[in-house]
Coordinates of C-alpha atoms in Angstrom, one line a residue:
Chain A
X1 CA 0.0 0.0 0.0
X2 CA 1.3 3.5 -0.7
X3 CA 1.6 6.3 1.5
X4 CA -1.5 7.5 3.2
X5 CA -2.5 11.3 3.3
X6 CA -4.8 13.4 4.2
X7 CA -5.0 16.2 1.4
X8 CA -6.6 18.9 -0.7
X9 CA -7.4 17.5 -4.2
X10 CA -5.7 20.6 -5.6
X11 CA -2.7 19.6 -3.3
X12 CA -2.9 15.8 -4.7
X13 CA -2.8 17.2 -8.0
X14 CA 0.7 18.2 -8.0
X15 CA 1.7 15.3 -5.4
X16 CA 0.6 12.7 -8.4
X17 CA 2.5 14.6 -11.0
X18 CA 5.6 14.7 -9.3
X19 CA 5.4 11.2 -8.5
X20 CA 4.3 9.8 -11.6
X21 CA 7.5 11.5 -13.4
X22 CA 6.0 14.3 -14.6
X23 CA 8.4 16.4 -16.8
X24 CA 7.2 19.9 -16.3
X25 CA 4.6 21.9 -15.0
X26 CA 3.2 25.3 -16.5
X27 CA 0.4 27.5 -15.6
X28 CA -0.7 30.6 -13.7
X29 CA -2.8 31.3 -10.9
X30 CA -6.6 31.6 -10.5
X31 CA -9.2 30.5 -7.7
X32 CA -10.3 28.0 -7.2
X33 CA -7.0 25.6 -7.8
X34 CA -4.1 27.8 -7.0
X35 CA -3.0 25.2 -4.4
X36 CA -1.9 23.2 -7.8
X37 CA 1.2 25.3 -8.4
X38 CA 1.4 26.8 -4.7
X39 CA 2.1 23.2 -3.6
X40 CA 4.7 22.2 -6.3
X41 CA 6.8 25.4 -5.3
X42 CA 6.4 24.2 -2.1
X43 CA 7.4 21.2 -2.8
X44 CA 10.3 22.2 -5.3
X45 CA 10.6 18.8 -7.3
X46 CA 13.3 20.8 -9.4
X47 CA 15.5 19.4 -6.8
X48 CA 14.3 16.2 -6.8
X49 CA 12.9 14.3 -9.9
X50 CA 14.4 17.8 -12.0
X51 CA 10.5 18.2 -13.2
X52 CA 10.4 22.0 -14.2
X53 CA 7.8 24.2 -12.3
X54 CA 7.2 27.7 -14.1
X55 CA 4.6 30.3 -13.0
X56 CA 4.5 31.7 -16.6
X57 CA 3.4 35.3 -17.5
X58 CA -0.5 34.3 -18.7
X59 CA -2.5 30.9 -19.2
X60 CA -1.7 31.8 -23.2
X61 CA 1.8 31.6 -22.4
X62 CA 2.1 28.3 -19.8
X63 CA -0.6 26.1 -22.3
X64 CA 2.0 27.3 -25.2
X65 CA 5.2 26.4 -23.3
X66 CA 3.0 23.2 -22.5
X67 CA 2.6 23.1 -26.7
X68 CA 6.8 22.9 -27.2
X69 CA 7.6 20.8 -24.4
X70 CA 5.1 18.1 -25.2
X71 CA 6.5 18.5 -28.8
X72 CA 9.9 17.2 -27.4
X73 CA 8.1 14.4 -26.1
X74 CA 8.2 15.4 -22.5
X75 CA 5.4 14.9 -20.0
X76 CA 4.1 18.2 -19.3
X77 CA 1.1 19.5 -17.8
X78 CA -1.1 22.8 -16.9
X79 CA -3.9 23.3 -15.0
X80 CA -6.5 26.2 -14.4
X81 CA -10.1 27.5 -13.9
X82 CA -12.7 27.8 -16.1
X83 CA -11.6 32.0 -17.5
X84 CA -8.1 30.8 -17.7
X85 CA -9.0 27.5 -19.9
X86 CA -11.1 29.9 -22.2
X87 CA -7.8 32.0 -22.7
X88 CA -5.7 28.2 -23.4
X89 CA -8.2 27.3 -25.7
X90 CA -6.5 28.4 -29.0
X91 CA -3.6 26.1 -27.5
X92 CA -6.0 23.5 -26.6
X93 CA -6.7 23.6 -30.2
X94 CA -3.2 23.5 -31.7
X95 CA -2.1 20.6 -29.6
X96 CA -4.9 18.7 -30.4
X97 CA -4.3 19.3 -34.2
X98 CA -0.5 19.0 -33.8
X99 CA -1.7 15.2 -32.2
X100 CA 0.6 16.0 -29.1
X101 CA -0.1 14.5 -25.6
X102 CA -0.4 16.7 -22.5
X103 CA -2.4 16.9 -18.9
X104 CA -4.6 19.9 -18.8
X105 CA -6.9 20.6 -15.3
X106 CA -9.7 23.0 -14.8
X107 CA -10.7 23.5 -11.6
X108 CA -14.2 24.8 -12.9
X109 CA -16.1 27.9 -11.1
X110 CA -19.3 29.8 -12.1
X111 CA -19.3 31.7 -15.3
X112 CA -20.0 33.2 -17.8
X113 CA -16.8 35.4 -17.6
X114 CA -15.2 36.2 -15.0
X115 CA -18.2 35.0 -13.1
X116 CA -17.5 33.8 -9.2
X117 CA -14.3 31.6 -7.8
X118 CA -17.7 29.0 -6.5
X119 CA -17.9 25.5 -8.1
X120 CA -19.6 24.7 -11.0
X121 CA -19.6 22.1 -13.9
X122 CA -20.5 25.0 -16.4
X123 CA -17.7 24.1 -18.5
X124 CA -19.0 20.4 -19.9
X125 CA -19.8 21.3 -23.0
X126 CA -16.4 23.6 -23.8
X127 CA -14.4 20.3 -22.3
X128 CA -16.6 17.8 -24.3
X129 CA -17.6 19.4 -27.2
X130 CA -14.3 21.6 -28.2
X131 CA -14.0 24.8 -26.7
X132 CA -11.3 25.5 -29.1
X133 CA -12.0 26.1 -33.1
X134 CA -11.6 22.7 -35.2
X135 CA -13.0 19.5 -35.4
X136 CA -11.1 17.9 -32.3
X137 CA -11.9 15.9 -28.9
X138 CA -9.9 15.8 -25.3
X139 CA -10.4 12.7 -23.8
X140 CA -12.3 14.2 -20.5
X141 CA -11.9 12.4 -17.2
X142 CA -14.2 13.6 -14.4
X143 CA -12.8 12.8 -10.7
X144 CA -15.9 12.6 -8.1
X145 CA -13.0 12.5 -4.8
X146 CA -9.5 13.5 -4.1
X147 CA -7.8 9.7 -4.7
X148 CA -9.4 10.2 -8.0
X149 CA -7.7 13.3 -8.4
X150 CA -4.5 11.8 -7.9
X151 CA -5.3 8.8 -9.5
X152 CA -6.2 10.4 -12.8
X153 CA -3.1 12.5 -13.3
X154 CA -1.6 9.2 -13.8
X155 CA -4.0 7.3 -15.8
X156 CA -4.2 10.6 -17.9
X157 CA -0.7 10.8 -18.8
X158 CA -1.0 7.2 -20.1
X159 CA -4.1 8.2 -22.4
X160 CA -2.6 11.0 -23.7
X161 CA 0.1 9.3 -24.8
X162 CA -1.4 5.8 -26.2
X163 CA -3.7 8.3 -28.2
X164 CA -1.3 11.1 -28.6
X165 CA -4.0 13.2 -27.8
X166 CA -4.5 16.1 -24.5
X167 CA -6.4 15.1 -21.9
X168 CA -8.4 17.1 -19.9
X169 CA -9.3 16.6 -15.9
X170 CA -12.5 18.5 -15.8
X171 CA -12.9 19.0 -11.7
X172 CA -14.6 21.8 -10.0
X173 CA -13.9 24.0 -7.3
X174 CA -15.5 21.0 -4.6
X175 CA -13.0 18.8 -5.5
X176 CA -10.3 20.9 -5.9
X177 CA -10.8 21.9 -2.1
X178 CA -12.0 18.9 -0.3
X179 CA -9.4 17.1 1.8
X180 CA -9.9 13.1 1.8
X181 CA -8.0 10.4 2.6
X182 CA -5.4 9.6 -0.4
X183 CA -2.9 6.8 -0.8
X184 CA 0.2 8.3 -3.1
X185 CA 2.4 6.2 -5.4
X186 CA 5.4 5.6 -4.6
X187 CA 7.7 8.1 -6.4
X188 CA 8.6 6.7 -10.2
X189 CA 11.7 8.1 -12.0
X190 CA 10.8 10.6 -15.1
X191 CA 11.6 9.1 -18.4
X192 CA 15.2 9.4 -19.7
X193 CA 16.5 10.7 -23.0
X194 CA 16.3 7.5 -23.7
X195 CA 13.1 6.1 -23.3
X196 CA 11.6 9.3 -24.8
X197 CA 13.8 8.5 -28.2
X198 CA 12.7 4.6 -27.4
X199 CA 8.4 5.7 -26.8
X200 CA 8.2 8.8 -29.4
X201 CA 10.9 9.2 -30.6
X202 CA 8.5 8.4 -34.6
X203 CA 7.3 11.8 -33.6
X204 CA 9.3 13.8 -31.3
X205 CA 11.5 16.7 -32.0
X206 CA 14.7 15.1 -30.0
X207 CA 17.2 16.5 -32.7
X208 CA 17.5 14.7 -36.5
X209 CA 19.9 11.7 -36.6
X210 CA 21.3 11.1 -40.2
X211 CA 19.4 8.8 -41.9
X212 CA 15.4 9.4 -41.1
X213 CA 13.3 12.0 -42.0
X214 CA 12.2 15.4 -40.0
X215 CA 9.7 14.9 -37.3
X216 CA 8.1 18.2 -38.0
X217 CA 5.2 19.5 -35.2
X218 CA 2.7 21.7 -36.5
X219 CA -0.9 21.5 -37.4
X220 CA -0.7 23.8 -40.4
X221 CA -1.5 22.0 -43.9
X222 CA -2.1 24.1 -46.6
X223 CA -2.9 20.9 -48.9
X224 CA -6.5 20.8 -47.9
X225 CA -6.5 17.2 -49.5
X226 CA -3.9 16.2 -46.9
X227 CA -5.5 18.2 -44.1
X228 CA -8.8 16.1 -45.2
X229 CA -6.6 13.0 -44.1
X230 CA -5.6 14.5 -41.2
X231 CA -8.9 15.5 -39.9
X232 CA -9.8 11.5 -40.7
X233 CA -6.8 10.7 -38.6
X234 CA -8.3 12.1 -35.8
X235 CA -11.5 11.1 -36.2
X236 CA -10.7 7.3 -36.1
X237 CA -8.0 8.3 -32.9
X238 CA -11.9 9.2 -31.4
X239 CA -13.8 6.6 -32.5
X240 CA -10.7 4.5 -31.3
X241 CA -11.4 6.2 -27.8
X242 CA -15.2 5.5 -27.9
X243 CA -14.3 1.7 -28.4
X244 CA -11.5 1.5 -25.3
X245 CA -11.7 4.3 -23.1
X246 CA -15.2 5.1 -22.0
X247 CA -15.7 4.6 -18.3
X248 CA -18.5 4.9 -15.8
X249 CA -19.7 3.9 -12.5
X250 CA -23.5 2.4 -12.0
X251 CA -24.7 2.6 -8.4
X252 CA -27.7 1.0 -7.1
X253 CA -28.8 0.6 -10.7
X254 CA -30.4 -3.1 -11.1
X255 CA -34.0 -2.6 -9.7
X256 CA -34.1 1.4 -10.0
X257 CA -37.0 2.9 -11.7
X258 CA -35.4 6.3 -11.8
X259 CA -31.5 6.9 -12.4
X260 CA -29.3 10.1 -11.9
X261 CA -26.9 10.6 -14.2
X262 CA -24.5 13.3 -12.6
X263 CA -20.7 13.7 -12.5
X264 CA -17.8 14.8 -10.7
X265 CA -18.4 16.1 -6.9
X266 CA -22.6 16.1 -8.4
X267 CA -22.1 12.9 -8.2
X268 CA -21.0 12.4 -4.5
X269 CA -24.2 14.6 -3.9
X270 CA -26.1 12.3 -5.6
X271 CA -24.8 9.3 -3.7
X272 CA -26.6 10.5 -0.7
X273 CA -29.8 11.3 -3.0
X274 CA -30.1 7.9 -3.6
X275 CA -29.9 6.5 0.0
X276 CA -32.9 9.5 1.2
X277 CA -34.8 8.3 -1.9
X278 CA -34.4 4.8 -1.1
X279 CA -35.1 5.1 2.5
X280 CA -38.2 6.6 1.5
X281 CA -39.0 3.8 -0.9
X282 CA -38.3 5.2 -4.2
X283 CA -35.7 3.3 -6.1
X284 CA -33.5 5.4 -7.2
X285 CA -29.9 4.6 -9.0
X286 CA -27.0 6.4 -10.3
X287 CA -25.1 6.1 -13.6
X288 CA -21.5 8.4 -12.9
X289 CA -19.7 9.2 -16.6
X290 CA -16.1 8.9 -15.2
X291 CA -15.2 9.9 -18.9
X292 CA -17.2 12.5 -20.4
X293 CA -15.7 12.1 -24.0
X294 CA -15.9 9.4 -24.9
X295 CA -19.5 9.6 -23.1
X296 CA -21.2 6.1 -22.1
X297 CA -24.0 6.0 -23.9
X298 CA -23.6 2.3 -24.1
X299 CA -25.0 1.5 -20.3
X300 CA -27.9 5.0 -20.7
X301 CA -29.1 3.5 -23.5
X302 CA -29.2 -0.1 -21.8
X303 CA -30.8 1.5 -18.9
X304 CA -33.4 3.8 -21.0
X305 CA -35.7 0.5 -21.6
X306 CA -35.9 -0.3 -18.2
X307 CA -36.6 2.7 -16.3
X308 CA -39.0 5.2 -16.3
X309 CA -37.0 8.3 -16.4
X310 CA -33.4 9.6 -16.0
X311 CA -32.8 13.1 -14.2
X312 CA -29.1 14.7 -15.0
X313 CA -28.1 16.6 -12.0
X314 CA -25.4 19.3 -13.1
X315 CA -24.0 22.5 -11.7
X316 CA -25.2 24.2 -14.9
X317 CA -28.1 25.1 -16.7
X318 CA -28.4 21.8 -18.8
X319 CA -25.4 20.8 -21.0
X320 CA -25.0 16.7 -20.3
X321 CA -28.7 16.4 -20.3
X322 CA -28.3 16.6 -24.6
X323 CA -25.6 13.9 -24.4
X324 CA -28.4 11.3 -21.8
X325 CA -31.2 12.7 -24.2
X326 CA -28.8 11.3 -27.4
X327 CA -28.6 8.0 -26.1
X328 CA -31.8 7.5 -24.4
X329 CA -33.0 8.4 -28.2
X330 CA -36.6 9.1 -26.8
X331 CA -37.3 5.6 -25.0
X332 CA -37.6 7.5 -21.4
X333 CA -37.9 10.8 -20.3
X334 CA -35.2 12.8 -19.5
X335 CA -35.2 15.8 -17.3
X336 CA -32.2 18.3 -16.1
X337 CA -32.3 19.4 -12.0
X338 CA -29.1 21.9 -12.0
X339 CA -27.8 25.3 -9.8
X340 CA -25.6 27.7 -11.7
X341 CA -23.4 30.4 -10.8
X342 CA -21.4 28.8 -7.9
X343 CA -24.7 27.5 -5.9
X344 CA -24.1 23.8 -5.2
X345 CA -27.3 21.8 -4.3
X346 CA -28.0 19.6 -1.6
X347 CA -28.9 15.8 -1.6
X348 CA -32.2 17.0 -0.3
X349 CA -32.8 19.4 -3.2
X350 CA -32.0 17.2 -5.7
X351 CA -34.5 14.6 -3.8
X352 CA -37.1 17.3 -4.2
X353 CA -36.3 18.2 -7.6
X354 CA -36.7 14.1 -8.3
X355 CA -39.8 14.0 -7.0
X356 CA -41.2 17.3 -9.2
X357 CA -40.5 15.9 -11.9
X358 CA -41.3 12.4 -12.2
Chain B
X1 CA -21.2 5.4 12.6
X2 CA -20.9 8.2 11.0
X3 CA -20.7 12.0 12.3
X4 CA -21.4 14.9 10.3
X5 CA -20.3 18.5 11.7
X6 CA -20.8 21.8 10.8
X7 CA -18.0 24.2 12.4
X8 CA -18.6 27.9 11.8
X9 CA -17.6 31.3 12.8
X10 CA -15.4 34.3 11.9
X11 CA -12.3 33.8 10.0
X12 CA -9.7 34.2 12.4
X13 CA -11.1 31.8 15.3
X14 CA -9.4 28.6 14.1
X15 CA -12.6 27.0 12.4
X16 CA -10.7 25.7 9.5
X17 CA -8.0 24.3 11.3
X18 CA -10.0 23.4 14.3
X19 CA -11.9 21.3 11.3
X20 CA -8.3 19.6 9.9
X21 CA -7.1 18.2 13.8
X22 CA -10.5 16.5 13.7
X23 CA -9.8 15.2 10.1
X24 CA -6.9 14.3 10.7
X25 CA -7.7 12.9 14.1
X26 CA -10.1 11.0 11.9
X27 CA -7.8 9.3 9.7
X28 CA -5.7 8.1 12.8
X29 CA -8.7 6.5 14.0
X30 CA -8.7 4.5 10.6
X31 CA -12.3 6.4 10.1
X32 CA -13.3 7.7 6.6
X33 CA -13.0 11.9 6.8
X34 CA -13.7 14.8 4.5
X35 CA -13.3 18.4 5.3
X36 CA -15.2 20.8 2.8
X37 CA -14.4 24.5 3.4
X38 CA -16.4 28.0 2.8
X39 CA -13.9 29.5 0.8
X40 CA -13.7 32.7 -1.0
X41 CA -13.0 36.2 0.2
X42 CA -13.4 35.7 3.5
X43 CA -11.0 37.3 5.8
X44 CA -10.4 37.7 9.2
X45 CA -13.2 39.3 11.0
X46 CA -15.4 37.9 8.2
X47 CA -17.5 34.6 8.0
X48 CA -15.6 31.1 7.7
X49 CA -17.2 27.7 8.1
X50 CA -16.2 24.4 7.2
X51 CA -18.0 20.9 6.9
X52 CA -16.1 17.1 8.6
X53 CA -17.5 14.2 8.1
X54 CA -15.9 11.2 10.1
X55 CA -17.3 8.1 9.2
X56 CA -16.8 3.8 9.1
X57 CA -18.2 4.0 5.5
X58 CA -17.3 5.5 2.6
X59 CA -18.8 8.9 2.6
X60 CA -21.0 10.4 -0.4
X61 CA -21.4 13.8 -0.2
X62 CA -19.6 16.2 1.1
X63 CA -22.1 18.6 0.8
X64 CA -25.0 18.6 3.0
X65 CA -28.3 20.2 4.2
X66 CA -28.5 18.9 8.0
X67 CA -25.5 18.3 10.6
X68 CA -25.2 15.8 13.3
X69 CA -23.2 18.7 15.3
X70 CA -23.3 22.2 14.4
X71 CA -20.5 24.1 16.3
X72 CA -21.6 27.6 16.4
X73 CA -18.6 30.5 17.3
X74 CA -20.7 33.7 16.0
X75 CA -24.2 35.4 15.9
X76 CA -24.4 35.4 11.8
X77 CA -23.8 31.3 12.3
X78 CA -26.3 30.8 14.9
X79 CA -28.8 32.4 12.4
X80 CA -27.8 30.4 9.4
X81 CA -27.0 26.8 11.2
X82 CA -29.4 26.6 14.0
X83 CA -32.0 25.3 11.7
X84 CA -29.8 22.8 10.1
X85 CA -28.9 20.5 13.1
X86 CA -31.2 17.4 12.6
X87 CA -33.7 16.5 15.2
X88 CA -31.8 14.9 17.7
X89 CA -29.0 16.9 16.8
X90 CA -26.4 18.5 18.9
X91 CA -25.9 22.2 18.6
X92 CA -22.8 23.4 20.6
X93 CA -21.8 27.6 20.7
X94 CA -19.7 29.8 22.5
X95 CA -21.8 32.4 24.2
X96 CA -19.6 35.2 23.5
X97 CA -20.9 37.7 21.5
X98 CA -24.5 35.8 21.0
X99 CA -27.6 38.0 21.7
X100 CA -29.9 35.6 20.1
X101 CA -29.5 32.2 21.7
X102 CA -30.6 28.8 20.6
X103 CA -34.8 28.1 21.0
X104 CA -35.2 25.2 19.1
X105 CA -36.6 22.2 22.2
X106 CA -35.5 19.0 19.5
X107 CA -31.9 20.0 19.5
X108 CA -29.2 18.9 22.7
X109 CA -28.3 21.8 23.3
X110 CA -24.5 22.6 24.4
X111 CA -22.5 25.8 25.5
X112 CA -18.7 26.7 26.5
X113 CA -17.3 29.8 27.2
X114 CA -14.3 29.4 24.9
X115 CA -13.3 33.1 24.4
X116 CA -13.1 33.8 28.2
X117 CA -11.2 30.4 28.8
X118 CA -8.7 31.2 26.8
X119 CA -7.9 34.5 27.6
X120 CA -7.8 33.0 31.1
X121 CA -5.1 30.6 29.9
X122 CA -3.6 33.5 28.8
X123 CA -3.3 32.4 25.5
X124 CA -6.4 33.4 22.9
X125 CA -5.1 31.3 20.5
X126 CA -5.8 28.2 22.6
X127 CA -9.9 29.1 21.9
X128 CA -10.3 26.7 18.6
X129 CA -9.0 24.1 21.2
X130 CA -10.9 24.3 23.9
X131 CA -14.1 24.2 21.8
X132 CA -12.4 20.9 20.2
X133 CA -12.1 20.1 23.7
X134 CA -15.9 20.6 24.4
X135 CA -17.1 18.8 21.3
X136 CA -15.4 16.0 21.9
X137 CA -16.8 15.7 25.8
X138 CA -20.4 15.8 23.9
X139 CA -19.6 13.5 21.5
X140 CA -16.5 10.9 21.9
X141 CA -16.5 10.1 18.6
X142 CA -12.2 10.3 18.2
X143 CA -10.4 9.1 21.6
X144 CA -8.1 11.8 22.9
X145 CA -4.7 9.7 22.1
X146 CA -5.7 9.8 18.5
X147 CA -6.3 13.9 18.6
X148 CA -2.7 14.0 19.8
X149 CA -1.6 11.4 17.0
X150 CA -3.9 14.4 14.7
X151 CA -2.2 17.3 16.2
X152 CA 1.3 15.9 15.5
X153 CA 0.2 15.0 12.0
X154 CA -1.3 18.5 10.9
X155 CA 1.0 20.9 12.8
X156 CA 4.3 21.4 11.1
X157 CA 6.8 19.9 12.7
X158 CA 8.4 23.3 14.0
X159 CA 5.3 23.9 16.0
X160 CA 5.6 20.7 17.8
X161 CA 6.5 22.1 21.0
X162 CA 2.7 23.6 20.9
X163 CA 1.1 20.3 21.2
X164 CA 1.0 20.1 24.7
X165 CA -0.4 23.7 25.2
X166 CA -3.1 22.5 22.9
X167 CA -3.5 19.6 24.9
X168 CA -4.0 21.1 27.8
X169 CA -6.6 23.2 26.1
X170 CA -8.4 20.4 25.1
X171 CA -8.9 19.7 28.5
X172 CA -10.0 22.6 29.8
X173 CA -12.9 22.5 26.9
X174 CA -13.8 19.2 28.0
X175 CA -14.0 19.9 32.1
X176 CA -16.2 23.0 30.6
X177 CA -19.2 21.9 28.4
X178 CA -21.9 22.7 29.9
X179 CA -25.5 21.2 29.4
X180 CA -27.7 24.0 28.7
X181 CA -31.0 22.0 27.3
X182 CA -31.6 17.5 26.3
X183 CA -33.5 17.1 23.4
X184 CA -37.2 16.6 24.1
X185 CA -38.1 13.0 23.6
X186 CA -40.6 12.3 20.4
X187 CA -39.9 16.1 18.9

């Protein structure tokens, strides 16, 4: 068993990236995850594992110094909130064209704007849907505690790299400052010269050897033939996600007449809707999208035949409700509870809301 | 068993940390914890609460509607929370600076004089402590050698030679809880 903790899930965040090997670290501050970079200065892995930790001079500058150190096949990250991922998003974009693998966090709060530094999930469909110009897709991974947190730095360095692809850890401010119980890897060495020439070195710029051709990052084709094949590239990298990636988590779902579909820290309130619901005697369920790209229609659409209705509970005025209507195809109802601008609801509320509507 | 506290009052008291010994006390005690913060521009002088949940299961949300315990250190908190401790419920404040006290008859209703405790100890600081202390006379839900194992866990380690101070403050909190009302039976 690894080290056990008792941490902020902004604080884990740069706890896992250290110890998974993480190469560098670029970002700026912003409530409600400043603890990200305040911990790694703390921390000063520099010293340590040599992983670089830069407070640049914007988000458009650290998700760009994120663009050419992932482009030398490093493991680099970022992280933010929800104004400061807007301002990335022309990176966001490039990457994802320029097929380059990177970690990218938002801690989300309440828009539009500059809006509050409260939680929300208002950001869904910019993470799932593009955000960025271009048709592209992060793989989206939605923690619901703070060993998630830690656990899906990890696991989202290993995406982004089988699918050459940036992946995005869409929290919110509730996870970002809960402190749980976490248990730490142990610390793992970052990748040598080496290994990077050995796992990308087809596409990394690691300086030309004689003998092979240029490894050349960019995402401008002026052929719009080849750009065609390029966008096709990515497509099938997507569909190729859809196939292998999606995850979920069904709770209480086999006799339920009514499911919630909610994710991240909604979903923990939800957990307790379901036990008040059920202690009343309505049987309720919960289906948690772990990934929100690729979304899992699969198990909704399972579940839309033998239920009676599906409420999506979301800190937002309705975005993942499209994705559970798309599945469900019209075969149930499905209806949207939510709170916006930095008002999370309680387990009670969304009870009430349950029983409004159905 | 599973406890579920509310702990608030103005920024500056302790609450937060007052909150994290009891998490961390928690997670000595091999329990489940979370500790969910009020944050935003809150400063001292200004409103600061924060939610801990100790538990044997795993807990689901850290966000809640009712409290087990509400531990109330301010007027403006005694108006938002008294309504929120379940029937049943324990409600626990510091009478300093309260000019509206509790009324509710389905509540256990709990007092200590923090504020003037610890300036008698001559050390305000001690206060979060002493109300720690209190709480934990009312409900003995973390044994006392696991709050120390907490306090060495969450101080850094330069403040160490605090612990016993905060000990001692502990305590004093628990020889002064008093009883001010039991919860009527069948409300």
């Amino acid at each position: 068993m690894g080290e056990l903790r008792l941490m902020k899930g902004n604080e884990v965040i740069a706890e896992a990236a250290i110890r998974c090997g993480c190469d560098g670290y670029f970002g700026y501050p912003i409530t409600p995850q400043s603890e990200v970079m305040e911990t790694l200065m703390t921390l000063r892995p520099w010293e340590s594992t040599g992983m670089v930790v830069l407070q640049a001079e914007s988000e458009i500058a650290s998700i760009h110094m994120v663009y050419g150190a992932a482009g030398a096949g490093k493991r680099v990250m970022t992280s933010s909130s929800s104004p400061g991922i807007s301002l990335m998003a022309e990176g966001i974009s490039y990457i994802a064209g320029a097929e380059l693998p990177c970690v990218i966090v938002n801690v989300q709060r309440g828009g539009p704007g500059l809006g509050t530094i409260q939680p929300s999930q208002a950001d869904y469909n910019q993470a799932t849907k593009g955000g960025g110009h271009g048709d592209y897709s992060l793989l989206v991974l939605a923690p619901a505690s703070v060993q998630e947190m830690h656990d899906f730095v990890i696991l989202g360095f290993e995406l982004a790299f089988k699918f050459r692809n940036p992946v995005m850890i869409l929290a919110d401010g509730v996870i970002g400052q809960l402190m749980e119980k976490v248990e730490l890897i142990d610390q793992r060495p970052r990748w040598t010269n080496e290994q990077i020439l050995e796992i990308s070195g087809e596409w990394a710029t690691l300086g030309k050897p004689s003998g092979r051709k240029k490894n050349i990052i960019t995402s401008l084709e002026l052929d719009s033939y080849m750009m065609e094949k390029n966008n096709l590239r990515l497509q099938s990298k997507y569909s190729q996600m859809k196939a292998e990636e999606v995850r979920y988590e069904a709770i209480a779902c086999e006799d339920a007449d009514y499911i919630l579909v909610a994710f991240g820290s909604a979903a923990r309130i939800c957990q307790k809707t379901v036990q008040i619901a059920r202690k009343k005697g309505v049987k309720v369920g919960l289906i948690r999208p772990i990934t929100l790209f690729p979304f899992p229609e699969k198990i909704i659409a399972e579940y839309a035949t033998k239920v009676k209705g599906f409420l999506s509970v979301e800190f937002n005025a309705g975005q993942m409700v499209n994705d559970i209507r798309l599945a469900v195809n019209g075969k149930t109802r499905v209806e949207y509870f939510g709170r916006m601008g930095g008002i999370v609801p309680t387990p009670d509320e969304v009870e009430t809301a349950l029983e409004q509507r159905f | 068993m599973t406890e579920e506290i509310i702990i608030a009052g103005f920024g500056g008291q302790g609450v937060l940390s007052m909150g994290k010994i009891l998490a961390y006390s928690g997670v000595m005690q091999d329990q489940e914890v979370a500790w969910f913060p009020s944050y935003g521009p809150e400063m001292r002088g200004g409103t600061a609460n924060v939610t801990v949940i100790l538990s044997d299961e795993r807990i689901s949300s850290p966000i809640l509607h009712e409290f087990d315990t509400a531990i109330i250190l301010n007027q403006q908190s005694m108006t938002k929370f008294e309504s929120r401790v379940k029937p049943g419920g324990t409600l626990l404040y510091d009478p300093n600076g309260i000019l509206h006290h509790p009324t509710r008859k389905d509540i256990n209703i709990l007092k200590v004089e923090g504020s003037r405790l610890a300036v008698e100890m001559g050390n305000p600081l001690t206060f979060n402590m002493i109300v720690l202390g209190a709480f934990l006379k009312a409900k003995p839900v973390i044994k006392l050698e696991n709050v120390k194992k907490g306090l060495e866990k969450s101080l850094p380690e330069r403040h160490h030679k605090l612990i016993p101070l905060n000990l001692t403050a502990i305590e004093i909190g628990q020889e002064n809880l008093v009883v001010v009302q039991i919860a009527e039976a069948g409300c």
